[in-house]
Coordinates of C-alpha atoms and ligand atoms in Angstrom, one line a residue:
M1 CA 116.5 73.5 113.6
P2 CA 113.5 71.9 111.9
E3 CA 114.3 69.1 109.3
I4 CA 113.1 71.1 106.3
E5 CA 115.3 74.1 107.1
K6 CA 118.2 71.7 107.7
K7 CA 117.8 70.1 104.3
L8 CA 117.5 73.5 102.5
L9 CA 120.5 74.8 104.2
E10 CA 122.6 71.6 103.5
R11 CA 121.9 72.0 99.8
I12 CA 123.0 75.7 99.9
Q13 CA 126.1 74.9 101.9
K14 CA 127.1 72.1 99.5
S15 CA 126.8 74.3 96.4
G16 CA 130.0 76.0 95.4
T17 CA 128.1 78.4 93.2
S18 CA 128.9 82.1 94.0
L19 CA 125.8 84.3 94.2
R20 CA 125.2 87.8 95.2
I21 CA 121.5 88.1 95.9
M22 CA 119.5 91.2 96.5
H23 CA 116.1 91.3 98.3
V24 CA 114.0 94.4 98.3
C25 CA 111.8 93.9 101.3
G26 CA 112.0 95.2 104.8
T27 CA 110.2 92.1 106.1
H28 CA 112.7 89.8 104.3
E29 CA 115.5 91.8 106.0
R30 CA 113.8 91.3 109.4
T31 CA 113.5 87.5 108.9
I32 CA 117.2 87.3 107.7
A33 CA 118.5 89.3 110.6
K34 CA 116.2 87.8 113.3
Y35 CA 117.0 84.2 112.4
G36 CA 120.7 84.9 111.8
L37 CA 120.5 83.5 108.3
R38 CA 123.6 85.4 107.0
S39 CA 125.7 83.7 109.7
V40 CA 124.9 80.2 108.4
L41 CA 125.3 80.9 104.7
P42 CA 128.5 79.9 103.1
E43 CA 131.0 82.6 102.0
N44 CA 130.1 82.2 98.3
I45 CA 126.4 83.3 99.0
E46 CA 125.8 86.9 99.9
V47 CA 122.4 88.4 100.6
I48 CA 122.1 92.1 100.5
S49 CA 119.2 94.4 101.1
G50 CA 117.7 96.8 98.6
P51 CA 115.2 99.6 99.0
G52 CA 112.4 97.6 100.6
C53 CA 111.4 99.6 103.7
P54 CA 108.6 102.0 102.9
V55 CA 109.5 104.7 105.4
C56 CA 113.2 104.5 104.4
V57 CA 112.4 105.4 100.8
T58 CA 109.9 108.2 101.5
P59 CA 111.7 111.4 100.4
E60 CA 112.4 114.3 102.7
K61 CA 110.4 116.6 100.5
D62 CA 107.2 114.6 101.2
V63 CA 107.9 114.5 104.9
D64 CA 108.4 118.3 104.7
I65 CA 105.0 118.8 103.0
A66 CA 103.3 116.7 105.7
I67 CA 104.9 118.8 108.4
A68 CA 104.1 122.1 106.6
L69 CA 100.4 120.9 106.4
A70 CA 100.4 120.3 110.1
K71 CA 102.1 123.6 110.8
S72 CA 99.4 125.3 108.7
G73 CA 96.6 123.9 110.8
A74 CA 95.7 120.6 109.2
T75 CA 95.4 117.4 111.2
V76 CA 98.0 115.1 109.8
V77 CA 97.6 111.4 110.5
T78 CA 99.9 108.6 109.5
F79 CA 101.6 105.3 110.7
G80 CA 103.7 105.4 113.8
D81 CA 107.0 104.8 112.1
M82 CA 106.4 107.6 109.7
M83 CA 106.1 110.1 112.5
R84 CA 109.8 109.5 113.5
V85 CA 111.4 109.8 110.0
P86 CA 113.5 112.9 109.7
G87 CA 112.5 115.4 107.0
S88 CA 115.0 118.0 105.8
A89 CA 114.8 119.9 109.2
E90 CA 112.7 117.8 111.6
S91 CA 110.2 114.9 111.9
L92 CA 106.4 114.9 112.3
L93 CA 107.0 113.8 115.9
D94 CA 109.1 117.0 116.4
A95 CA 106.3 119.0 114.8
K96 CA 103.8 117.3 117.2
A97 CA 106.0 118.3 120.2
E98 CA 105.8 121.9 119.0
G99 CA 102.0 121.7 119.3
T100 CA 100.8 120.8 115.8
D101 CA 98.0 118.2 115.4
V102 CA 99.8 115.1 114.3
R103 CA 98.2 111.7 115.1
M104 CA 99.1 108.1 114.7
V105 CA 96.7 105.7 113.0
Y106 CA 96.8 102.0 112.0
S107 CA 95.0 102.4 108.7
I108 CA 93.5 104.9 106.3
D109 CA 90.1 103.8 107.6
D110 CA 91.0 105.2 111.0
A111 CA 91.8 108.5 109.3
V112 CA 88.5 108.5 107.4
A113 CA 86.6 107.7 110.7
L114 CA 88.3 110.7 112.3
A115 CA 87.2 113.0 109.5
N116 CA 83.7 111.7 109.8
K117 CA 83.6 112.1 113.6
K118 CA 85.3 115.6 113.6
P119 CA 83.9 117.6 110.6
E120 CA 85.6 120.7 111.9
L121 CA 89.1 119.2 111.2
E122 CA 90.9 119.1 107.9
V123 CA 92.2 115.5 108.1
V124 CA 95.2 114.6 105.8
F125 CA 96.3 111.0 105.7
F126 CA 100.0 110.8 104.8
G127 CA 99.9 107.5 102.8
I128 CA 103.2 105.9 102.2
G129 CA 104.2 102.4 101.0
F130 CA 104.3 100.0 98.2
E131 CA 101.7 98.0 96.3
T132 CA 100.8 96.3 99.6
T133 CA 99.1 99.3 101.1
V134 CA 97.9 101.1 98.0
P135 CA 94.8 98.9 97.5
A136 CA 93.5 99.9 101.0
N137 CA 94.0 103.6 100.1
A138 CA 92.2 103.1 96.8
A139 CA 89.3 101.3 98.5
A140 CA 88.9 104.1 101.1
L141 CA 88.7 106.7 98.3
L142 CA 86.2 104.6 96.3
R143 CA 84.0 104.6 99.4
N144 CA 83.5 108.4 99.0
P145 CA 85.1 109.8 102.1
P146 CA 83.9 113.1 103.6
E147 CA 84.9 116.5 102.2
N148 CA 87.3 117.3 105.0
F149 CA 89.4 114.2 104.3
S150 CA 92.3 114.1 101.8
L151 CA 95.4 112.0 101.0
L152 CA 99.0 113.0 100.8
A153 CA 100.2 110.2 98.7
S154 CA 103.8 109.0 98.7
Q155 CA 103.3 105.6 97.2
K156 CA 105.8 103.5 95.3
Q157 CA 105.8 100.7 92.8
T158 CA 108.5 98.1 93.3
P159 CA 109.5 96.6 89.9
P160 CA 110.9 99.8 88.3
A161 CA 113.2 100.4 91.3
I162 CA 114.5 96.8 91.1
E163 CA 115.1 97.2 87.4
L164 CA 117.1 100.4 88.0
L165 CA 119.2 98.6 90.7
A166 CA 119.8 95.7 88.3
S167 CA 121.6 98.1 86.0
D168 CA 123.4 100.0 88.7
T169 CA 124.4 97.5 91.4
V170 CA 126.7 94.4 91.3
V171 CA 124.1 91.7 91.9
D172 CA 123.5 88.3 90.3
A173 CA 119.9 87.4 91.3
F174 CA 116.8 88.9 93.1
I175 CA 114.4 87.8 95.8
A176 CA 111.2 89.5 95.0
P177 CA 108.7 90.5 97.8
G178 CA 105.9 88.0 98.3
H179 CA 103.4 90.4 99.7
V180 CA 103.9 92.8 96.7
A181 CA 103.5 89.8 94.4
T182 CA 100.3 88.8 96.2
I183 CA 98.9 92.1 94.7
I184 CA 100.7 92.5 91.4
G185 CA 101.5 88.9 90.5
T186 CA 104.7 87.5 89.2
K187 CA 104.6 88.9 85.7
P188 CA 106.0 92.4 86.5
F189 CA 109.2 90.8 87.6
E190 CA 109.7 89.0 84.2
H191 CA 111.6 92.0 82.8
L192 CA 114.4 91.2 85.2
A193 CA 114.5 87.6 84.1
E194 CA 114.6 88.7 80.4
K195 CA 117.7 90.7 81.3
G196 CA 119.3 87.6 82.6
F197 CA 118.6 87.8 86.4
P198 CA 117.2 84.7 88.1
V199 CA 114.3 85.9 90.3
V200 CA 112.3 84.1 93.0
V201 CA 109.2 85.4 94.8
S202 CA 109.6 84.5 98.4
G203 CA 107.5 84.4 101.6
F204 CA 108.6 85.6 105.0
E205 CA 109.5 82.6 107.1
A206 CA 113.1 81.5 107.4
R207 CA 112.4 78.4 105.4
D208 CA 110.9 80.6 102.6
I209 CA 114.1 82.5 102.3
L210 CA 116.2 79.3 102.3
L211 CA 113.9 77.9 99.7
G212 CA 114.3 81.1 97.6
I213 CA 118.1 80.8 97.8
N214 CA 117.8 77.2 96.7
L215 CA 115.6 78.1 93.7
L216 CA 118.0 80.8 92.7
L217 CA 121.0 78.4 92.9
T218 CA 119.2 75.9 90.8
Q219 CA 118.4 78.5 88.1
T220 CA 122.1 79.7 88.2
E221 CA 123.5 76.2 88.0
Q222 CA 121.2 75.4 85.1
G223 CA 122.2 78.6 83.3
V224 CA 118.6 79.9 83.1
A225 CA 116.9 83.1 84.3
R226 CA 113.2 83.0 85.0
V227 CA 110.7 84.1 87.8
D228 CA 110.1 81.2 90.2
N229 CA 107.2 81.4 92.6
G230 CA 108.5 80.3 95.9
Y231 CA 105.4 81.5 97.7
P232 CA 102.5 79.7 95.9
R233 CA 100.4 79.6 99.1
A234 CA 99.8 83.3 98.7
V235 CA 100.9 84.4 95.2
K236 CA 99.2 83.7 91.9
P237 CA 100.8 84.7 88.6
E238 CA 98.1 87.2 87.9
G239 CA 98.1 88.7 91.4
N240 CA 94.9 90.0 92.9
P241 CA 92.7 91.3 90.1
I242 CA 90.2 93.0 92.4
A243 CA 92.9 95.0 94.2
L244 CA 94.6 95.8 90.9
K245 CA 91.3 97.1 89.5
M246 CA 90.7 99.4 92.5
M247 CA 94.3 100.7 92.3
N248 CA 94.0 101.5 88.6
E249 CA 90.7 103.2 89.1
V250 CA 92.0 105.7 91.6
F251 CA 95.8 106.0 90.9
E252 CA 98.0 106.4 87.9
T253 CA 101.6 105.7 87.3
S254 CA 104.1 108.6 87.7
E255 CA 107.7 109.3 88.2
S256 CA 108.6 109.2 91.9
E257 CA 111.5 110.3 94.1
W258 CA 113.0 107.5 96.3
R259 CA 115.0 108.8 99.2
G260 CA 118.7 108.7 98.5
I261 CA 118.2 107.2 95.1
G262 CA 116.5 110.0 93.2
N263 CA 113.7 110.0 90.7
I264 CA 112.7 106.7 89.2
E265 CA 110.5 106.6 86.1
N266 CA 107.1 104.9 86.5
S267 CA 107.7 104.0 90.1
G268 CA 105.1 106.2 91.7
L269 CA 101.3 106.1 92.1
V270 CA 99.5 109.4 92.2
L271 CA 95.8 110.2 92.3
R272 CA 94.0 110.4 88.9
Q273 CA 92.5 113.7 87.9
E274 CA 89.0 112.6 88.9
Y275 CA 90.2 112.4 92.5
E276 CA 92.2 115.6 92.5
E277 CA 90.1 117.2 95.1
K278 CA 91.3 114.5 97.5
D279 CA 94.9 115.2 96.8
A280 CA 96.2 117.2 99.8
S281 CA 99.4 118.3 98.0
K282 CA 97.2 120.2 95.5
K283 CA 94.1 121.0 97.6
Y284 CA 96.1 122.9 100.3
E285 CA 99.1 124.1 98.2
D286 CA 98.5 127.8 98.8
F287 CA 97.7 127.1 102.5
Y288 CA 101.0 125.3 103.4
S289 CA 103.5 126.9 101.0
A290 CA 104.7 129.6 103.6
S291 CA 105.3 126.9 106.2
L292 CA 107.2 124.8 103.6
A293 CA 109.5 127.7 102.8
E294 CA 110.2 128.1 106.5
I295 CA 111.1 124.4 106.8
K296 CA 113.4 124.7 103.8
A297 CA 115.2 127.7 105.3
K298 CA 115.5 125.9 108.7
A299 CA 117.0 122.9 106.8
E300 CA 119.7 125.0 105.2
K301 CA 121.0 126.1 108.6
K302 CA 120.8 122.6 110.1
D303 CA 124.0 120.7 110.8
K304 CA 123.1 117.3 109.6
K305 CA 124.7 114.0 110.6
R306 CA 126.0 112.2 107.5
C307 CA 123.7 109.3 106.8
I308 CA 124.6 106.6 104.3
C309 CA 121.1 105.1 103.9
A310 CA 121.3 105.8 100.2
A311 CA 124.3 103.5 99.8
I312 CA 122.8 100.9 102.1
L313 CA 119.5 100.9 100.2
T314 CA 121.3 100.3 96.9
G315 CA 123.5 97.4 98.3
K316 CA 126.7 99.5 98.2
A317 CA 127.3 99.7 101.9
K318 CA 126.5 98.0 105.2
P319 CA 125.1 99.7 108.3
S320 CA 128.3 99.0 110.2
Q321 CA 130.2 101.1 107.7
C322 CA 128.2 104.2 108.9
P323 CA 130.1 106.3 111.5
N324 CA 126.8 107.0 113.3
F325 CA 125.7 103.4 113.6
G326 CA 125.0 102.5 117.2
K327 CA 126.5 105.8 118.4
D328 CA 124.7 108.9 117.2
C329 CA 122.1 106.8 115.5
T330 CA 120.0 104.2 117.4
P331 CA 116.4 103.0 117.2
K332 CA 115.6 105.3 120.1
N333 CA 117.3 108.3 118.5
P334 CA 117.4 107.7 114.7
A335 CA 119.5 110.0 112.6
G336 CA 118.3 108.5 109.4
P337 CA 115.3 106.7 108.0
C338 CA 116.9 103.2 107.9
M339 CA 117.1 103.2 111.7
V340 CA 113.4 104.1 112.3
S341 CA 111.3 101.1 111.3
Q342 CA 111.4 97.4 112.1
E343 CA 111.8 97.0 108.4
G344 CA 114.9 99.3 108.2
M345 CA 118.2 97.7 107.5
C346 CA 120.1 99.7 110.2
Y347 CA 117.3 99.0 112.8
N348 CA 117.6 95.2 112.2
W349 CA 121.4 95.2 112.2
F350 CA 121.4 97.2 115.4
R351 CA 118.8 95.1 117.1
Y352 CA 119.9 91.6 116.1
S353 CA 123.6 92.1 116.1
R354 CA 123.3 93.2 119.7
E355 CA 120.9 90.5 120.8
G356 CA 122.9 87.6 119.4
G357 CA 120.6 87.0 116.5
S358 CA 123.3 86.8 114.0
R359 CA 126.9 87.6 113.2
F360 CA 127.7 90.4 110.8
A361 CA 130.7 90.9 108.6
Ligands
SF4_401 S1 123.1 104.2 111.0 FE1 121.7 106.0 111.0 S2 122.8 107.6 110.0 FE2 123.9 105.7 109.5 S3 123.0 105.0 107.6 FE3 121.8 104.0 109.2 S4 120.1 105.4 109.5 FE4 121.6 106.6 108.4

């Protein structure tokens, strides 16, 4: 283990302070699981995962609309992970297997390029994610994409969800996501500190997480609550003003549904009225409503496996407590959204607990 990690860990191991820390980032979970950090932390320090994986929190209803659009003849394009996430009855990948035009892309720019190249297609980009991906969506719309391109937006803002969890979950301190803070800065997390929760913005290396835990311990031991920037090589207090300006120009804040959690006020980002013609959910509403009704009817008849992602995403359960974990639900055959993506809690517990990456309680 490199010297710097050793020193950070020693300080954590020597501290007798009890701390239940929540992070809200799929990439943080991946680092923690991959490097087995939970297995080296003392018993008095617990790190739990909140709702930080974008595909995990995308609600079934948005997946259903994307599938209904594909079944109605639109070309639906999205990220690879999103294709495997179950909706209420099936996934986009299932819909593709039935012959609909569903395609994987790496970015919204690929989707715009497809619309430009194939004007005969109605191309819908299913845009999911947090403040990290929203600026790219805004930039694409500001570049005046072709008429046959539209966006099905299922975008989320992180701070309102964390604030909700702070009032609902037993947690002492938060690790905030460094990439989100790169865009929005550190200020939006100050509400949490004002409520008495120590917060640290962390990067994504093992040493960043260990440093973050150290900073949270220091705050707790000093009896203070503030937002520490543990990722100053990327995060500025004011964030990225250019990205924020683009986001604000194209999107406005709205209520948004988080899978398994429910509606959270001010946690969504929807297209402003000026961009309504690019909003696939409105532009094609009449066109896909019959397919959506069929999907809902199919869902009612479906015998669903019980998935406890909602409890996992709110820090109330661990993947190993799910009866499907590793049996009826694996990364190859996911029964719930937390097993799909490399950022999903169940995926990481499955992968790294089986490959010797860490020990899990
Ligand atoms: S193991 Fe599968 S079914 Fe269980 S909570 Fe995780 S994703 Fe859901």
